[in-house]
Amino acid sequence: MKIPRFSRKTLCIPYAVFLVFFVIIPMLVILFYAFTDKEMHLSFHNFIRFFSDPTKLSTIVYSLVIALITTVVCLLIAYPVAYILARSTLKRKFVILMLFVMPMWINFVLRVNALREIFNSLASAPGMEWLGSANYFKTVFGMVYDFLPFMILPLYTTMQKIDPSLYEASADLGGSGATSFFRVTLPLSMPGIMSGVTMVFLPSMTNYVVSDMLGNAKVTIIGKFIYEYFGSDWHMGSMVALILLIVVFLSTWFSGGFKSEENVRGANL
Amino acid sequence: MAEHIIELQNVTKYFDDNLVIDNVSFYVNRGEFITFLGPSGCGKTTTLRMIAGFDLPTSGKILLNGKDISLLPPNKRPVNTVFQRYALFPHLNVFENIAFGLKCKRVTNTYRNDKGEEYVRREKLTKKEIADKVKKALELVDLEGFEKRSISTLSGGQQQRIAIARAIVNEPEILLLDEPLGALDLKMRKEMQIELKEIHKRLGITFIYVTHDQEEALTMSDTIVVMSDGIVQQIGTPTSIYNEPANTFVADFIGESNIFNGKMVGARKVRFCGKDFPCVDDFEQNETVDVVVRPEDITMCAPEKGMLAGEVISVVFKGIHYEITVQVGKYEIVVSSTESRKEGEKIGLTVAPDGIHLMKPKYTTNLFDGVITKRNTVKFADGEFECDVTRLYPGSRLDDEDYLITADGQKLDLTDTEVRVEVLPEDITISDDAEAGGTTGHIISIIYKGDHYRLIVRTEEEEEDFVIPTDDLWNENDLVSVVIPKEKIRLSLKHTEEKKR
């Protein structure tokens, strides 16, 4: 019997089909819709509308700010955790890591809902009334809660790969604890920081489930916008989606996510 | 200034419950090239790391220029390290790597103000000073102009040089080198050995070098510290360590050796391999000794002229000499010579008196502390052995219920009695069947003694050692079971004096 042999090219066909139908065509469709009007004529009307409407501009700014705060808070919490776990000699540190990551396995909507209930009951306590209307605070809190594992994991993986003798070398050469941190640990964990930031920053700009449920529907982020437009006006929706894509592209560009493999160790885009 | 730049005083180090360094004391002279030599796991790297400050001693003191630095962190010690796998910073280029230590450094500068008063300031080195020093260091390791190169583009040998430059640029009082040449190929290693020696000469600072390669140690060092099992076995110059090994471990580890069991048969006369030999070392008459003869100290001659006669069983060409194994009776003797012999040829062997090195054997018998159990067995060295408890009391016997009845009719319960257990090496056999003997352990040392192997078997928990001669070839680290016949276990009561009172 002849054993069928697949060349590398034939093995690529399913992926090529996937890429064409689920990536390239949808992109073209969005591009087409974004730059046409209801009569399907070429038009920059949506583009101009977006940038001349202060509510839309402020939404994009709010989304950016919320995503930024979420990312920074996640980084501040995750970095020490990852650092301690990666450097500890604990035999069961994987268990501790799992405890941080495990919430990911519980349904996302359920977690956010539970958080909302907790906030609600807390807000009814005397002295905690402010919490009822602290919509932005609750939104950011929920996002940090949800996205923290995505920050911890890449940080931990990167830091674990750092050769411990580098810390010793730094101390040996006269570096104090702070020197070792800022000149060895931090630069070497940069790839982990970058991928953690991308994995938290982008979803927190678009994940409107959290802002809807925790922000009393008072917090609108750009993802919510897209969702709403696609109910009535695909053309505007496509334009917003396109603008978001450009924002994401630019932020990845600036954070160096497109750099070639050469200098990148560890998880990155 | 103190002559001893580093001094270790009774340094002991445990990792968790593992004893890694056992009460080690020695000193290092200023400016010398000293090497810690030993097999892996002997504690040499740990000793170095304690001098560097990466590990702290559990007890004991480390003195630098007479001052106790045992607990000082590494960045406060005037000591720099060349790491085993270099530990160069991958995110920095060659210049930044070498400048790392200089940028951490603060120097005291004296200034004069307008009124002519002097004042001092702790300052960083200037950019120019740093650049000059880096340049000089790169020149020293023959890598001028490499400043801008990224670490990942360097070969192993170049990385090694950068690691050396990064350490010496700080002008340490001591340079520590942890098997720095281990990752290089043989030719490169030889080159680097010479170069390191050269650098040592030029800088004049103290080098402490760690290696498991005895040839490297002999080539490079002023002084060698031979370590094994967390203990210093011998300290001396390469010549004295090679020519006058302190014990069979050193003889076996450094260079090739023939090791035999011998016995003193008269003044400066020792008997081994069934013959009497005149020798230069003297011990008490009838004392058992370990005899070490280097292969190059044995000369070959006609069979009838030799002190020993035998048959050549193998000849191996080694480049500058032949390694010839000769069967003399039941003994195998290795001879090295520039002349070759044919396999099967009958030859005679002679040894000059100064080629015979005698040393007191470390182990003549096996002694343990044991406890008698309920079943009249004895527990020691992680195991339980059957024994004859009636030997503890002359003339005693066991009754039906296994109580001991002494000669004068007293009934004794021996449970939990502490005893001293003695077993002669030749009474012990080992087996690879874990159930066969009273306890199990790993073989930690094998020394060939001409006609048999001497093994040391160490039990896992209590780390008790058994010295066992055997004719069979085992491998180091084999898990074996220790078998001792009941009648060969000699027991004696502990603290008999106190009990009588």
Tab-separated table of C-alpha atoms in Angstrom, chain B residues 141-372:
chain	number	residue	atom	x	y	z
B	141	VAL	CA	42.151	39.709	27.197
B	142	ASP	CA	43.090	40.450	23.570
B	143	LEU	CA	39.698	41.668	22.447
B	144	GLU	CA	40.449	45.289	21.531
B	145	GLY	CA	37.660	46.988	19.640
B	146	PHE	CA	34.926	44.615	20.765
B	147	GLU	CA	33.102	47.295	22.789
B	148	LYS	CA	30.017	47.566	20.606
B	149	ARG	CA	29.556	43.839	19.994
B	150	SER	CA	26.480	42.120	21.348
B	151	ILE	CA	27.107	39.156	23.631
B	152	SER	CA	25.150	36.718	21.474
B	153	THR	CA	27.540	37.262	18.549
B	154	LEU	CA	30.579	36.110	20.535
B	155	SER	CA	32.067	32.629	20.505
B	156	GLY	CA	32.446	30.643	23.702
B	157	GLY	CA	36.111	31.559	24.028
B	158	GLN	CA	35.397	35.250	23.493
B	159	GLN	CA	32.583	35.196	26.041
B	160	GLN	CA	35.027	33.596	28.451
B	161	ARG	CA	37.471	36.450	27.919
B	162	ILE	CA	34.768	39.060	28.361
B	163	ALA	CA	33.778	37.380	31.625
B	164	ILE	CA	37.379	37.609	32.812
B	165	ALA	CA	37.638	41.245	31.686
B	166	ARG	CA	34.372	42.100	33.448
B	167	ALA	CA	35.738	40.709	36.703
B	168	ILE	CA	39.291	42.080	36.654
B	169	VAL	CA	38.323	45.562	35.487
B	170	ASN	CA	37.130	46.176	39.069
B	171	GLU	CA	40.635	45.536	40.359
B	172	PRO	CA	39.517	42.965	42.929
B	173	GLU	CA	41.860	41.770	45.643
B	174	ILE	CA	40.906	38.214	44.771
B	175	LEU	CA	39.650	36.808	41.506
B	176	LEU	CA	37.446	33.741	41.903
B	177	LEU	CA	37.145	31.392	38.949
B	178	ASP	CA	34.499	28.682	39.047
B	179	GLU	CA	35.475	26.030	36.495
B	180	PRO	CA	35.838	28.807	33.946
B	181	LEU	CA	37.216	26.622	31.174
B	182	GLY	CA	34.764	23.757	31.555
B	183	ALA	CA	32.696	24.720	28.524
B	184	LEU	CA	35.610	25.135	26.118
B	185	ASP	CA	37.085	22.502	23.827
B	186	LEU	CA	40.428	20.955	24.693
B	187	LYS	CA	42.637	23.125	22.487
B	188	MET	CA	40.959	26.353	23.553
B	189	ARG	CA	41.192	25.229	27.163
B	190	LYS	CA	44.947	24.737	26.926
B	191	GLU	CA	45.333	28.190	25.392
B	192	MET	CA	43.211	29.819	28.049
B	193	GLN	CA	45.152	28.048	30.810
B	194	ILE	CA	48.337	29.666	29.609
B	195	GLU	CA	46.634	33.001	29.172
B	196	LEU	CA	45.072	32.926	32.640
B	197	LYS	CA	48.451	32.147	34.104
B	198	GLU	CA	49.821	35.119	32.148
B	199	ILE	CA	47.068	37.424	33.423
B	200	HIS	CA	47.744	36.238	36.960
B	201	LYS	CA	51.393	37.103	36.593
B	202	ARG	CA	50.651	40.529	35.155
B	203	LEU	CA	48.023	41.566	37.704
B	204	GLY	CA	49.716	40.046	40.724
B	205	ILE	CA	46.391	39.539	42.535
B	206	THR	CA	45.241	36.353	44.216
B	207	PHE	CA	43.464	33.825	41.991
B	208	ILE	CA	41.218	31.171	43.508
B	209	TYR	CA	40.402	28.588	40.913
B	210	VAL	CA	37.954	25.704	41.053
B	211	THR	CA	38.278	22.669	38.831
B	212	HIS	CA	37.729	18.923	38.729
B	213	ASP	CA	40.458	18.544	36.124
B	214	GLN	CA	43.616	17.396	37.922
B	215	GLU	CA	45.838	18.149	34.952
B	216	GLU	CA	44.563	21.727	34.827
B	217	ALA	CA	45.206	22.083	38.549
B	218	LEU	CA	48.728	20.726	38.284
B	219	THR	CA	49.529	22.970	35.311
B	220	MET	CA	48.290	26.260	36.685
B	221	SER	CA	48.452	26.366	40.450
B	222	ASP	CA	50.962	27.483	43.035
B	223	THR	CA	48.956	25.608	45.648
B	224	ILE	CA	46.330	22.912	45.316
B	225	VAL	CA	43.629	22.154	47.880
B	226	VAL	CA	42.360	18.646	47.209
B	227	MET	CA	38.825	18.228	48.489
B	228	SER	CA	36.407	15.363	48.644
B	229	ASP	CA	33.257	14.803	50.601
B	230	GLY	CA	33.322	18.317	52.073
B	231	ILE	CA	36.734	17.752	53.657
B	232	VAL	CA	40.175	19.033	52.701
B	233	GLN	CA	42.205	15.931	51.872
B	234	GLN	CA	45.528	17.604	51.224
B	235	ILE	CA	46.996	21.050	50.682
B	236	GLY	CA	50.303	21.497	48.935
B	237	THR	CA	52.220	22.462	45.837
B	238	PRO	CA	51.448	20.484	42.674
B	239	THR	CA	54.750	18.625	43.044
B	240	SER	CA	54.230	17.649	46.655
B	241	ILE	CA	50.641	16.577	46.032
B	242	TYR	CA	51.679	14.426	43.110
B	243	ASN	CA	54.769	12.985	44.704
B	244	GLU	CA	53.618	12.698	48.290
B	245	PRO	CA	49.877	12.045	48.245
B	246	ALA	CA	48.498	12.131	51.773
B	247	ASN	CA	46.091	9.262	51.295
B	248	THR	CA	44.795	6.824	48.733
B	249	PHE	CA	42.039	9.200	47.657
B	250	VAL	CA	44.541	11.838	46.616
B	251	ALA	CA	46.806	9.242	45.015
B	252	ASP	CA	43.906	7.837	43.053
B	253	PHE	CA	42.463	11.215	42.057
B	254	ILE	CA	45.703	12.893	40.999
B	255	GLY	CA	47.426	11.027	38.233
B	256	GLU	CA	47.536	7.294	37.710
B	257	SER	CA	48.360	5.065	40.653
B	258	ASN	CA	48.830	1.480	41.633
B	259	ILE	CA	47.375	1.065	45.112
B	260	PHE	CA	47.953	-2.046	47.180
B	261	ASN	CA	47.385	-3.248	50.713
B	262	GLY	CA	50.752	-3.671	52.363
B	263	LYS	CA	52.270	-4.649	55.674
B	264	MET	CA	55.447	-3.479	57.364
B	265	VAL	CA	57.784	-6.432	57.722
B	266	GLY	CA	60.809	-4.667	59.159
B	267	ALA	CA	62.521	-1.309	59.398
B	268	ARG	CA	61.884	0.468	56.087
B	269	LYS	CA	60.694	-2.787	54.596
B	270	VAL	CA	57.199	-3.297	53.278
B	271	ARG	CA	55.489	-6.377	51.884
B	272	PHE	CA	52.981	-6.143	49.049
B	273	CYS	CA	52.140	-8.210	45.971
B	274	GLY	CA	53.721	-11.120	47.814
B	275	LYS	CA	57.228	-9.630	47.927
B	276	ASP	CA	59.273	-7.506	50.316
B	277	PHE	CA	60.424	-4.089	49.144
B	278	PRO	CA	62.816	-1.589	50.706
B	279	CYS	CA	61.147	1.773	51.113
B	280	VAL	CA	61.867	5.227	52.555
B	281	ASP	CA	58.764	5.768	54.733
B	282	ASP	CA	58.787	4.058	58.096
B	283	PHE	CA	55.899	2.671	60.133
B	284	GLU	CA	55.585	0.330	63.098
B	285	GLN	CA	56.453	-3.285	62.497
B	286	ASN	CA	53.422	-5.364	61.363
B	287	GLU	CA	51.309	-2.326	60.721
B	288	THR	CA	49.006	-2.493	57.712
B	289	VAL	CA	49.580	0.318	55.240
B	290	ASP	CA	48.299	1.536	51.898
B	291	VAL	CA	51.015	1.355	49.252
B	292	VAL	CA	50.949	3.745	46.301
B	293	VAL	CA	53.269	3.310	43.329
B	294	ARG	CA	53.061	5.629	40.314
B	295	PRO	CA	53.193	3.828	36.937
B	296	GLU	CA	56.196	5.907	35.864
B	297	ASP	CA	58.157	4.872	38.977
B	298	ILE	CA	58.130	1.248	37.867
B	299	THR	CA	60.837	0.150	35.475
B	300	MET	CA	60.710	-2.890	33.255
B	301	CYS	CA	63.580	-5.367	32.937
B	302	ALA	CA	64.272	-8.984	32.123
B	303	PRO	CA	61.993	-11.405	34.054
B	304	GLU	CA	64.795	-12.908	36.153
B	305	LYS	CA	66.227	-9.504	37.150
B	306	GLY	CA	63.023	-7.938	38.404
B	307	MET	CA	61.715	-7.751	41.955
B	308	LEU	CA	58.422	-8.889	40.490
B	309	ALA	CA	57.850	-10.999	37.389
B	310	GLY	CA	54.717	-11.134	35.310
B	311	GLU	CA	53.057	-11.206	31.955
B	312	VAL	CA	51.998	-8.230	29.857
B	313	ILE	CA	48.207	-8.347	29.412
B	314	SER	CA	47.561	-5.058	27.647
B	315	VAL	CA	49.472	-2.243	25.967
B	316	VAL	CA	47.837	1.117	25.244
B	317	PHE	CA	49.586	3.881	23.328
B	318	LYS	CA	49.079	7.250	25.045
B	319	GLY	CA	50.965	9.631	22.774
B	320	ILE	CA	54.162	10.169	24.703
B	321	HIS	CA	54.187	6.882	26.560
B	322	TYR	CA	52.741	3.405	26.626
B	323	GLU	CA	50.466	2.262	29.404
B	324	ILE	CA	51.332	-1.373	30.005
B	325	THR	CA	49.300	-3.571	32.314
B	326	VAL	CA	51.192	-6.482	33.809
B	327	GLN	CA	49.662	-9.464	35.561
B	328	VAL	CA	51.855	-10.394	38.529
B	329	GLY	CA	50.318	-13.376	40.250
B	330	LYS	CA	46.817	-12.232	41.085
B	331	TYR	CA	47.760	-8.552	40.973
B	332	GLU	CA	47.432	-6.195	38.061
B	333	ILE	CA	50.124	-3.534	37.893
B	334	VAL	CA	50.088	-0.567	35.519
B	335	VAL	CA	53.438	0.617	34.194
B	336	SER	CA	54.042	3.619	31.991
B	337	SER	CA	57.061	3.639	29.768
B	338	THR	CA	58.319	5.125	26.546
B	339	GLU	CA	59.226	1.606	25.436
B	340	SER	CA	56.580	-0.732	24.216
B	341	ARG	CA	56.152	-4.412	25.095
B	342	LYS	CA	54.168	-7.160	23.413
B	343	GLU	CA	51.086	-8.659	24.933
B	344	GLY	CA	51.898	-12.014	26.470
B	345	GLU	CA	55.564	-11.125	26.965
B	346	LYS	CA	57.117	-12.112	30.274
B	347	ILE	CA	58.845	-9.209	31.972
B	348	GLY	CA	60.318	-8.227	35.307
B	349	LEU	CA	59.475	-5.097	37.276
B	350	THR	CA	61.521	-3.071	39.736
B	351	VAL	CA	60.620	-0.142	41.941
B	352	ALA	CA	63.144	2.168	43.553
B	353	PRO	CA	62.612	2.730	47.328
B	354	ASP	CA	61.625	6.375	46.776
B	355	GLY	CA	58.978	5.310	44.272
B	356	ILE	CA	57.060	3.511	46.997
B	357	HIS	CA	54.721	5.753	48.972
B	358	LEU	CA	53.264	4.400	52.170
B	359	MET	CA	50.306	5.881	53.985
B	360	LYS	CA	48.263	4.988	56.965
B	361	PRO	CA	45.000	3.474	55.781
B	362	LYS	CA	42.019	5.629	56.656
B	363	TYR	CA	39.831	2.630	57.189
B	364	THR	CA	40.866	-0.592	58.820
B	365	THR	CA	37.572	-1.549	60.358
B	366	ASN	CA	33.941	-0.445	60.354
B	367	LEU	CA	32.633	0.981	63.624
B	368	PHE	CA	29.041	1.975	64.259
B	369	ASP	CA	26.749	2.920	67.114
B	370	GLY	CA	23.822	0.540	67.327
B	371	VAL	CA	20.779	-0.299	69.402
B	372	ILE	CA	19.451	-3.745	70.283
